[in-house]
Every structure is written in C-alpha cells, then in structure tokens.
Coordinates of C-alpha atoms and ligand atoms in Angstrom, one line a residue:
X179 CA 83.8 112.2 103.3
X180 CA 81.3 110.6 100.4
X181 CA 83.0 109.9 98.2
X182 CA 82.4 111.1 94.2
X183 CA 79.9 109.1 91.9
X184 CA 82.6 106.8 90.0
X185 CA 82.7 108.3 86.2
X186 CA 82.7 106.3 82.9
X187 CA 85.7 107.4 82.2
X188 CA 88.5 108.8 84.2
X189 CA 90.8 110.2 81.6
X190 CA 88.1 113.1 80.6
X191 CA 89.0 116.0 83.2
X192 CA 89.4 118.8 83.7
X193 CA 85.5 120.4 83.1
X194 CA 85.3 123.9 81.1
X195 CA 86.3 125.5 84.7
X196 CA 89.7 123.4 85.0
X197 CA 88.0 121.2 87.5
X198 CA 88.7 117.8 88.6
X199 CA 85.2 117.3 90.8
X200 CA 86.2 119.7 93.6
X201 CA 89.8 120.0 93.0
X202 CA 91.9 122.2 90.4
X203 CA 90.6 125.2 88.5
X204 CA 92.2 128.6 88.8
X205 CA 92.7 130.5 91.7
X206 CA 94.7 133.7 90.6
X207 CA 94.3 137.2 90.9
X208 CA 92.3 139.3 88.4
X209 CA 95.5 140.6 86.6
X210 CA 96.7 137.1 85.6
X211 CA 93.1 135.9 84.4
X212 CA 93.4 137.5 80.4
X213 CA 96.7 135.6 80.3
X214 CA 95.1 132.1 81.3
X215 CA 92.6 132.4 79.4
X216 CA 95.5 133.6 76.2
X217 CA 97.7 130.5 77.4
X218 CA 93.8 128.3 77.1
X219 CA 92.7 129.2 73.7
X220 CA 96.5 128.6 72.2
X221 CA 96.9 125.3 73.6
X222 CA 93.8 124.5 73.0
X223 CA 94.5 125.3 68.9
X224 CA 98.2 123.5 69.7
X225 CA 97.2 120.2 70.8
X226 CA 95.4 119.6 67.9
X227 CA 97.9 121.5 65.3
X228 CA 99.6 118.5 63.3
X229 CA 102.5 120.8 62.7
X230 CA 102.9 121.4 66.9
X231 CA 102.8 117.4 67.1
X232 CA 105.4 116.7 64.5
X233 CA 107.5 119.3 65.9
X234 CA 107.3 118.1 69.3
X235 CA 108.1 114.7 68.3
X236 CA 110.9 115.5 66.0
X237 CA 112.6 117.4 68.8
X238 CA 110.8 113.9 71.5
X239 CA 112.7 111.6 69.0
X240 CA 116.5 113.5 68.0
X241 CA 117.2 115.9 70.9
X242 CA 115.5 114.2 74.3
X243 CA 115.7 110.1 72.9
X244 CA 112.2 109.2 73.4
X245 CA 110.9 106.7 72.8
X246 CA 112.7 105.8 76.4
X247 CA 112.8 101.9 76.8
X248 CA 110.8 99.4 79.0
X249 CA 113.1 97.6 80.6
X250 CA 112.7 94.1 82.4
X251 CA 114.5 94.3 85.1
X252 CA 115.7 90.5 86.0
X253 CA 118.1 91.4 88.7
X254 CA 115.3 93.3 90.9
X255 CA 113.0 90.7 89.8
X256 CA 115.5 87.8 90.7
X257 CA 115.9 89.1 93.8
X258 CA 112.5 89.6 95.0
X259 CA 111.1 86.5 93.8
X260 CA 107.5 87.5 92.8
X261 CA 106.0 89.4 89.8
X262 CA 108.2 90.9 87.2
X263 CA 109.5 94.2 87.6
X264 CA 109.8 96.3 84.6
X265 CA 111.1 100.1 84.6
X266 CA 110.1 103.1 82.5
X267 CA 113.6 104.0 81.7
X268 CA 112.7 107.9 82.1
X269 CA 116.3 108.2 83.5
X270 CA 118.0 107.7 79.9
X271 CA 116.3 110.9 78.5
X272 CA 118.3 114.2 77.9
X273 CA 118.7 115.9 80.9
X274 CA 118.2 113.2 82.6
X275 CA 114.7 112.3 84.1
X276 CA 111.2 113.0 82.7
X277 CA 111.0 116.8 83.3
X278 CA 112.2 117.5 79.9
X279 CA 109.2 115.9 78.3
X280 CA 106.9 119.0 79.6
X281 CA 109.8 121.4 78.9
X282 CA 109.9 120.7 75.1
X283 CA 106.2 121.1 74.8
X284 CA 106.1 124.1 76.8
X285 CA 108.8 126.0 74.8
X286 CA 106.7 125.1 72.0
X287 CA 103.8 126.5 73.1
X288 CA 105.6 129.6 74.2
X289 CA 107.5 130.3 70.6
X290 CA 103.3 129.6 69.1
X291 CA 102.6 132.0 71.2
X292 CA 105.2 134.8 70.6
X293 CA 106.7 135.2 74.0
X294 CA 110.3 136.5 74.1
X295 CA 111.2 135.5 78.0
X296 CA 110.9 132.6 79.7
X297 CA 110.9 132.3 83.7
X298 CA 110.3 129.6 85.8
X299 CA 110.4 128.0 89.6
X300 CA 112.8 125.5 90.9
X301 CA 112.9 123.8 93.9
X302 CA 115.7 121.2 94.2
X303 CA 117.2 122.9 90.4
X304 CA 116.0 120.1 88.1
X305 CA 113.2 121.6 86.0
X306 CA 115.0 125.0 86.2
X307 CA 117.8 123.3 84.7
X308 CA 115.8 121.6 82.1
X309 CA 113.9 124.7 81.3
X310 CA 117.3 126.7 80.9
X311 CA 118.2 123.9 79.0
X312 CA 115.1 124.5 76.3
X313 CA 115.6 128.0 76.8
X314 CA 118.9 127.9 75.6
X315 CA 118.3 125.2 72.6
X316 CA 115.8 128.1 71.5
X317 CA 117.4 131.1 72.0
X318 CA 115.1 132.6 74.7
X319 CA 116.4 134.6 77.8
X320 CA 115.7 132.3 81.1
X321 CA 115.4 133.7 84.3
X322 CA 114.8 130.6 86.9
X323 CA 113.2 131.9 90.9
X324 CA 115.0 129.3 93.4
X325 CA 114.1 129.6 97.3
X326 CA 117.6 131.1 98.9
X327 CA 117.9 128.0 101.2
X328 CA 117.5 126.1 97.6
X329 CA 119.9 128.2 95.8
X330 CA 122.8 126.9 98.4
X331 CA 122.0 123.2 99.1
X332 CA 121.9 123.0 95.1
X333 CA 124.7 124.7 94.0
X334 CA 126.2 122.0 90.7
X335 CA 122.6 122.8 89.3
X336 CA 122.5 126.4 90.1
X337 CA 126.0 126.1 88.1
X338 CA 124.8 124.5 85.4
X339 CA 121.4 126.9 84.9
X340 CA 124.2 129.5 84.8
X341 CA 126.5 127.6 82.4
X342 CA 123.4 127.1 80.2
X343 CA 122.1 131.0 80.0
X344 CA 119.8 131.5 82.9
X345 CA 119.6 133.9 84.8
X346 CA 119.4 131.9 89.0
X347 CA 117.0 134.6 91.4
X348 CA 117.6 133.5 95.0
X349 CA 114.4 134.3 97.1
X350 CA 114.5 134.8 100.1
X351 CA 110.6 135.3 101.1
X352 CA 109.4 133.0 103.9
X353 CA 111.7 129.7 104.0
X354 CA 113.8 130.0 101.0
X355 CA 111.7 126.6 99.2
X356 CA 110.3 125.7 96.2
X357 CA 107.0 126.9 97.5
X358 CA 108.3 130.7 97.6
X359 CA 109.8 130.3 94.7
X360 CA 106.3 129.4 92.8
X361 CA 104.7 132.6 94.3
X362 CA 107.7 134.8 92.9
X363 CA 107.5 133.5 89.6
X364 CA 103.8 134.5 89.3
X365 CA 104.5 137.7 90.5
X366 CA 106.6 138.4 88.2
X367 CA 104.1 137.2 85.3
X368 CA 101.6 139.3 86.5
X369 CA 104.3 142.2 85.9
X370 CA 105.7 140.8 82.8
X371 CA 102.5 140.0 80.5
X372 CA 102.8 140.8 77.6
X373 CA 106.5 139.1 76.4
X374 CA 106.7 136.0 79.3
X375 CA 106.0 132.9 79.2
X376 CA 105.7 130.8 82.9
X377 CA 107.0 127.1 82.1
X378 CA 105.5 125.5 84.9
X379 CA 107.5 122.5 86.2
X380 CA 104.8 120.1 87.5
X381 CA 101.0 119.2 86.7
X382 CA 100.0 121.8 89.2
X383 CA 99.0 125.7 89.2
X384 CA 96.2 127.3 87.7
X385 CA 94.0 125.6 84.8
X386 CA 95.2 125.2 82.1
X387 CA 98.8 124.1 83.5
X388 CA 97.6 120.7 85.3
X389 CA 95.9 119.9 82.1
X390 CA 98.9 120.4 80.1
X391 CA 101.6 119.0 81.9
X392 CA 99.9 116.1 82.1
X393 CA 99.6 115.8 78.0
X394 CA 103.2 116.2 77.6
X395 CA 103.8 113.7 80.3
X396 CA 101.7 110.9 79.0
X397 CA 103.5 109.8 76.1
X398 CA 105.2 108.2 79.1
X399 CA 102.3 106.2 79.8
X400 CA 101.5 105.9 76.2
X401 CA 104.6 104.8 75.3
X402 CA 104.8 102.3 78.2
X403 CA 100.9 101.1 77.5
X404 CA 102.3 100.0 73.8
X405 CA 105.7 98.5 75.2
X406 CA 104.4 95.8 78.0
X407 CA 101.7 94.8 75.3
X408 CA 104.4 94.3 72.6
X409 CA 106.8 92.9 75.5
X410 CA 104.8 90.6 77.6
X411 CA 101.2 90.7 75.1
X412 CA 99.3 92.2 78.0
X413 CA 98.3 95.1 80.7
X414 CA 100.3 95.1 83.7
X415 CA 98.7 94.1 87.5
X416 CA 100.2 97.3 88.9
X417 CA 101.8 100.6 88.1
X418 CA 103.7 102.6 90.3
X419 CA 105.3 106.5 89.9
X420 CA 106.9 108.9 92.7
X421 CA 104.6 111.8 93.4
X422 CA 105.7 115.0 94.3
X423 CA 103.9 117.6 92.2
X424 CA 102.9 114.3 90.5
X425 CA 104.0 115.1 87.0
X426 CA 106.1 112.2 86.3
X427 CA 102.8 109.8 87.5
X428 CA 99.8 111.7 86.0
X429 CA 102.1 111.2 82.8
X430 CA 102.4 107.2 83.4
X431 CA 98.8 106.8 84.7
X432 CA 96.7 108.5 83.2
X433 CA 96.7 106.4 79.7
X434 CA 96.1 103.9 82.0
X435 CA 93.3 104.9 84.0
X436 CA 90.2 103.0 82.1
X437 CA 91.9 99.9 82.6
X438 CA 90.2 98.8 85.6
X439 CA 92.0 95.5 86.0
X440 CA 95.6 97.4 86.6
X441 CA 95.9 98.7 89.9
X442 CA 97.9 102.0 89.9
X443 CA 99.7 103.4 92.8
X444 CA 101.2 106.7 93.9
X445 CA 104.4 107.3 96.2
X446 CA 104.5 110.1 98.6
X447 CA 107.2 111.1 100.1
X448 CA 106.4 109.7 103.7
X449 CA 110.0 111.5 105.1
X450 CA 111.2 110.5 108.8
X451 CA 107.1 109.3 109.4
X452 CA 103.5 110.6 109.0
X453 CA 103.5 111.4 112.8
X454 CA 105.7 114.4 113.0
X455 CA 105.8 117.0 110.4
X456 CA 108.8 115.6 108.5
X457 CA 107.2 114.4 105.3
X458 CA 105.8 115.4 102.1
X459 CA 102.4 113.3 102.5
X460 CA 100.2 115.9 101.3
X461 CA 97.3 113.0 100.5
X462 CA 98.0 111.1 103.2
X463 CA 98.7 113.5 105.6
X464 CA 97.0 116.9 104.2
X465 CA 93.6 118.7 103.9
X466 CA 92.3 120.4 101.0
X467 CA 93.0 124.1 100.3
X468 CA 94.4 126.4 98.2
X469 CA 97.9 127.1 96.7
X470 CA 99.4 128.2 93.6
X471 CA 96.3 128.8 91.8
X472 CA 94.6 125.6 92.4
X473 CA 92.3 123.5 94.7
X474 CA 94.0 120.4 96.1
X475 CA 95.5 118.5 99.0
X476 CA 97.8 120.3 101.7
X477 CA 100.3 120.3 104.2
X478 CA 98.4 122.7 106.2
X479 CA 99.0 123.6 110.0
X480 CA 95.8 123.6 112.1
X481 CA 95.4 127.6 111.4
X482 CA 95.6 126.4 107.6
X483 CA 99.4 128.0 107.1
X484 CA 101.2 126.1 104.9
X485 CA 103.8 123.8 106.1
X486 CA 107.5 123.3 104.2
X487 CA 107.7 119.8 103.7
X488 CA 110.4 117.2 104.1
X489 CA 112.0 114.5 101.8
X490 CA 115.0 112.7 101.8
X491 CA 114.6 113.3 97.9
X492 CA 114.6 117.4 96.8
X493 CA 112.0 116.7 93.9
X494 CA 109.3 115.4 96.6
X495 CA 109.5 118.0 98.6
X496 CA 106.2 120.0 97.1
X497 CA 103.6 120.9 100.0
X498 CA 101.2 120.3 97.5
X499 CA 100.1 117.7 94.8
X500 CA 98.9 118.3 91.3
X501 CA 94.7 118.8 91.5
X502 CA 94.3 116.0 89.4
X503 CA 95.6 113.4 91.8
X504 CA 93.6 115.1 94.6
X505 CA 90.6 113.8 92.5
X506 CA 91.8 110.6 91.7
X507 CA 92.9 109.8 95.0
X508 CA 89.0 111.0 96.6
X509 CA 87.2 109.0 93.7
X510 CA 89.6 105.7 94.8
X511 CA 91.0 104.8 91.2
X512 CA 94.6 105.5 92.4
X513 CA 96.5 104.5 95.9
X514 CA 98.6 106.7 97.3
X515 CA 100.9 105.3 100.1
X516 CA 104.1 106.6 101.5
X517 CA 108.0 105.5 101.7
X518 CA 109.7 106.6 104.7
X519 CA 113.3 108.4 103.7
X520 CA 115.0 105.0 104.6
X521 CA 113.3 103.3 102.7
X522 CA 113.8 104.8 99.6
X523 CA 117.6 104.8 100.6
X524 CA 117.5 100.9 100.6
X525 CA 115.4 101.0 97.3
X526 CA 118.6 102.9 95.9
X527 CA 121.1 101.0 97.3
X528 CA 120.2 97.3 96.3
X529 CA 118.5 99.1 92.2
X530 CA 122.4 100.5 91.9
X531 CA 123.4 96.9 93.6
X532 CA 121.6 94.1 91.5
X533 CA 120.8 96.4 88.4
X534 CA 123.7 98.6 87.4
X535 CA 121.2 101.7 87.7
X536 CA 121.8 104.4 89.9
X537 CA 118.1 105.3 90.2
X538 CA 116.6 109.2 91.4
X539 CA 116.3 109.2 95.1
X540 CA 112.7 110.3 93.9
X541 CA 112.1 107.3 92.1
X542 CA 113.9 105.2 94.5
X543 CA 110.2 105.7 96.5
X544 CA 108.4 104.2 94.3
X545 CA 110.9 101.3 93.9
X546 CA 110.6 101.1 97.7
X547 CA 107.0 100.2 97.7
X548 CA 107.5 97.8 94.8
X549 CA 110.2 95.8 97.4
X550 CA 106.9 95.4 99.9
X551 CA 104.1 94.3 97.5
X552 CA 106.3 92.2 94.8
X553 CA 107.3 89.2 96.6
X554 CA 103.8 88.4 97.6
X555 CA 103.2 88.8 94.1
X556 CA 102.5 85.4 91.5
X557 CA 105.7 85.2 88.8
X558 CA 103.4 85.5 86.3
X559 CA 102.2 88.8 87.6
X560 CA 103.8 92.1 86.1
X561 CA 104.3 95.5 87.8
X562 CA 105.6 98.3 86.5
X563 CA 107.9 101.1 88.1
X564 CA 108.4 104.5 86.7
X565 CA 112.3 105.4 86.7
X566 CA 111.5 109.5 86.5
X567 CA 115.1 109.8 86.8
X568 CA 119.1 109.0 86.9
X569 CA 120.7 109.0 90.3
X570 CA 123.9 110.8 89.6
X571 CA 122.6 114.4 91.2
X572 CA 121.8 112.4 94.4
X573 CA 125.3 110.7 95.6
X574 CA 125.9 113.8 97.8
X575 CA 123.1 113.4 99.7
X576 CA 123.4 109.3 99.7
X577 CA 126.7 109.9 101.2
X578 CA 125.5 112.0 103.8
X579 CA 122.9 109.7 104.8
X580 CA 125.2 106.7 105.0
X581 CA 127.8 108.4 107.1
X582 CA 130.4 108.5 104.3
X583 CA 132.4 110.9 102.9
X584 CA 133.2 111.3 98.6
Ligands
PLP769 C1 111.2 116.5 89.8 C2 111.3 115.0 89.9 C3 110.2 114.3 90.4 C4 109.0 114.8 91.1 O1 108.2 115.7 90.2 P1 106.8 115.2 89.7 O2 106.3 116.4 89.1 O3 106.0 114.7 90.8 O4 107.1 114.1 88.7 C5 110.4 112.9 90.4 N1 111.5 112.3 89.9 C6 112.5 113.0 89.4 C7 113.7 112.3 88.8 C8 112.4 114.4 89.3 O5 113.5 115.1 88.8

C-alpha cells in the first residue's frame, strides 16, 4: 500500500466528514444521523465553553485526582539497566485506570445537552462501571449492554455496576462480547433518541466519538508533556500506551505527535501469537473494514466476518482499533507491535516485584515491550510508559494463569 503524503501537522484530524485520510467517519444508519450531527454541534459549542472546561476540571481535580503523577520508576529502571522508565500513573485515578477521564467529560456533555438516560457498552465491565459510576455521581438512570459470556466471567464488576445504580443487560446475540454489546447499545439509541445519551467507552464509533474521546483523554498526554519537561527539562525518546480501542494511547500520544524526535509506540494485544487467531492484533494482524460506525482496521475472516478476539487482558480484547490509529499507523508516525499474553504476565509480575505496583494486565503490554527495547537503551535516554490502570481486578485471572489458587 502507498502510503499517505506525511502532513504538517498530525494533531489536526478528523476533516469536516470525521475522517482520518481513509479511516473514521460515520457509518450509521439513517435514523441515528440527526443525533450525530445533535451530539457534533454541542460539542462543538462545549469544547470551547469556559464554563464546560472549569467544570470538567473542577470535577478532573476534587472527584477523579488528576493531575495523576509522573513517576520515575528506579526499580524497573535499576533493573533493566538502560534508559529511564517513567509511568503515567493513570492507575491512581478514581475508579481506578484512565476510563474515567472520558466518562466525566461525557456526562458533561450529556447534562449540556439535556438527556435524562444514560446507556453504554462493556466488555470486560470497566467503562460500564466507570460510566455507572458518573451516572450515579449525577443522578442519571444507567443502563450498561454486557455480552452474556461477559456478564459471567466479570461478575465483581457486574456487582458493583449494580451496587452503583445501573441497570447490567446481558446479550446474548452472536458470542456474548464486547463487540455485541456495542451493536445493542446503538440499537437501542436509535430507539431512544430523544432523552439518551450513548457514553461511548473508547476513541472509536461514529464521528464525533473518536474525536472526543480522544480530547478528554489527552490531558493525559498533556499533563505528562508538562511533567517530563519540569522533571527531567526535556521530551522523552519514546512513549508507549496499551491499545485496545486505543483510548488510553490516543490520549498520551496525541499531544505528542508534532514532536518528531520522540518515537511513540502502540501495544497490541498479540494473545497466544499472530499465527493463529488468538490475538487482538487488529493492525498487525487485520484489514480495513467497517464496524461500529467507523472505517478502521479489523479482525476480519477471509469472507470479511468479524472475528472475536483474544487477550490475556479483558480491556484488549476489541476486534477493532479507534480510526484514528488506523491513520497513524498507515502514515508511519506511530509503531504498533504486539506482546504475546506471557509476556505481559512477566511484565506484571516483576512491575508488582521491583516497584510495589500491581499494574493493569492491559498495561502490563505495554510495560512488556518497554523490558525489550530499554536495556539497549543509553542511561541518559528516557521512555515513558502509560500505566492506564491498577491491577487489583486482574489477580483472578493472574492466578489462573500461574497455576495457583486465591
Ligand atoms: C479499558 C482499558 C484499556 C483499553 O482501552 P483503551 O480504550 O485502548 O485505552 C487499557 N487499560 C486499562 C486499565 C483499561 O481499563
């Protein structure tokens, strides 16, 4: 494939159409289209409303604890023996990993916008329990679509969306994943228009949503741009996020994208290997196509069905990617490479070993691939790993995968 001209700038996507080159726009059926377009114009008036900003940062600063802290870690970096490691300590925020930075903006939006109801998709339970958890700080009713097979390998957050006011809606439609789950939940905004509000969980779906999700994310970025040049008085050589819709990484990169001196790399979840079908390699291992709306990359069959992916870690395990880093990825500005599920395991095991931090087995990938490219590193070199999330919700399945029982 050519690949695109290189722009002047990367951080100017998506066009008027919600495209990234080829990749994003809106995809939806004619019903939905008046509501997109609603959704477009208000957050096109929100993002620039001073009172939106200083309400989302009020509720940023005293209810989720942002600014969240860059953290050198020594131990990691000790034990490695090449550049310093510093971690975007996303895992310290309410909740307990990024996803409540795009929830808080999107409850805004939805109150701006006079919806009464929120719904949203889960698929391993984290962003439905961080939107029940906005839901419920705001007094809206929550109802949260989980795939079936979901619902029961999930069950303390299926708890705690219920403890927490939501309403939990088992589908059962095609595998029981978070992928069924996403088609649900637009069905039923094409039948609810008028009061709902769709709180997308990743920088995916129709245009606006990548565009969005990405602007609430990137004060992670932002935040982390500011920190390393107070910290160390300069850029880092490399950044590195987990990708699974690609939220938590479109948020860190993308204030980051016009520096062409740091490199910036994406983690895929590269499952039992890219051979098989046991992954959640969508760049790596996909083609373009359609789902959810948008124009991106894949896990597509050979007849172009969509394939249920796999991941050690539950919050990887989109067959998708968010159109944005379909683009980036084609245009060359960002690497994406994958970490095998045992891999990421390791990555887990020695961060909760040398660092007293129990990492996300999500972000435990893209701590893998900073154990193979640090220690050929110079000491004066700096990379930086995003820590999307707190490992507590992942010592079931740790257990199971080392043999041992809790
Ligand atoms: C949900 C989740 C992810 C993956 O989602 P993105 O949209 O790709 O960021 C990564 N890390 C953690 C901790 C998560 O909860």
């Amino acid at each position: 494939m050519n690949k695109p001209a290189m722009p002047n700038s990367f951080r100017t996507g998506p066009d008027e159409q919600g495209m990234f080159g080829i990749f994003g726009g809106r995809f939806v059926a004619e019903t939905l289209m008046p509501l997109i377009l609603d959704l477009e114009e208000q957050w096109n008036k929100a993002k620039t409303d001073p009172e939106f900003k200083a309400e989302l940062q009020n509720l940023s600063t005293h209810y989720a604890g942002r600014p969240s802290k860059l953290y050198f870690a020594e131990g990691l970096t000790k034990h490695l023996g090449g550049a310093k490691v510093y971690f975007k300590r996303e895992d310290l925020n309410h909740t307990g990993s990024h996803k409540i930075n795009n929830c808080l903006g999107q409850i805004l939006l939805a109150k701006r916008m006079g919806k009464k109801r929120i719904i949203a998709e889960t698929g391993a339970g984290q962003h439905g329990v961080a939107s029940a958890t906005v839901a419920a700080r705001f007094g809206y009713p929550c109802v949260v679509y989980m795939g079936a097979t979901d619902v029961a390998r999930q069950s303390p957050n299926v708890f705690r969306m219920k403890l927490l006011g939501a309403e939990v809606r088992p589908v059962t439609a095609g595998h029981g994943t978070l992928k069924d789950a996403m088609n649900e939940a637009l069905r039923d905004w094409v039948t609810n228009v008028e009061d709902t509000y769709y709180l997308i969980g990743t920088a995916a779906g129709p245009h606006p949503y990548p565009e969005l999700v990405r602007d609430f994310q990137s004060v992670i970025g932002t935040e982390a741009r500011a920190q390393i040049l107070e910290q160390e008085g300069r850029l880092p050589d490399v950044i590195i996020a987990a990708v699974g819709g690609g939220s938590n990484a479109i948020g860190l990169f993308h204030p980051f994208l016009d520096d062409k001196d740091v490199r910036i790399i994406g983690i895929e979840a590269g499952g039992r290997g890219l051979d098989g079908i046991e992954h959640c390699a969508s760049m790596n291992a996909g083609k373009p196509g359609v789902l959810h709306g948008n124009r991106t990359y894949l896990l597509q069959n050979a007849d172009g069905q969509i394939m249920d992916g796999h991941s050690i870690s539950a919050g990887l395990d989109y067959p998708g990617v968010g159109p944005e880093h379909s683009w980036l990825r084609d245009s060359g500005r960002v690497q994406y490479e994958p970490i095998l599920d045992d891999e990421a395991l390791e990555a887990f095991q020695l961060t909760t070993r040398v660092e007293g931090i129990i990492p996300a087995l999500e972000s435990a990938h893209a701590i893998a691939h900073a154990m193979k490219i640090v220690p050929k590193m110079d000491k004066d070199q700096i990379v930086i790993v995003n820590l999307s999330g707190r490992g507590d919700k992942d010592v079931h399945t740790v257990a199971n995968m080392l043999g041992m029982e809790i």
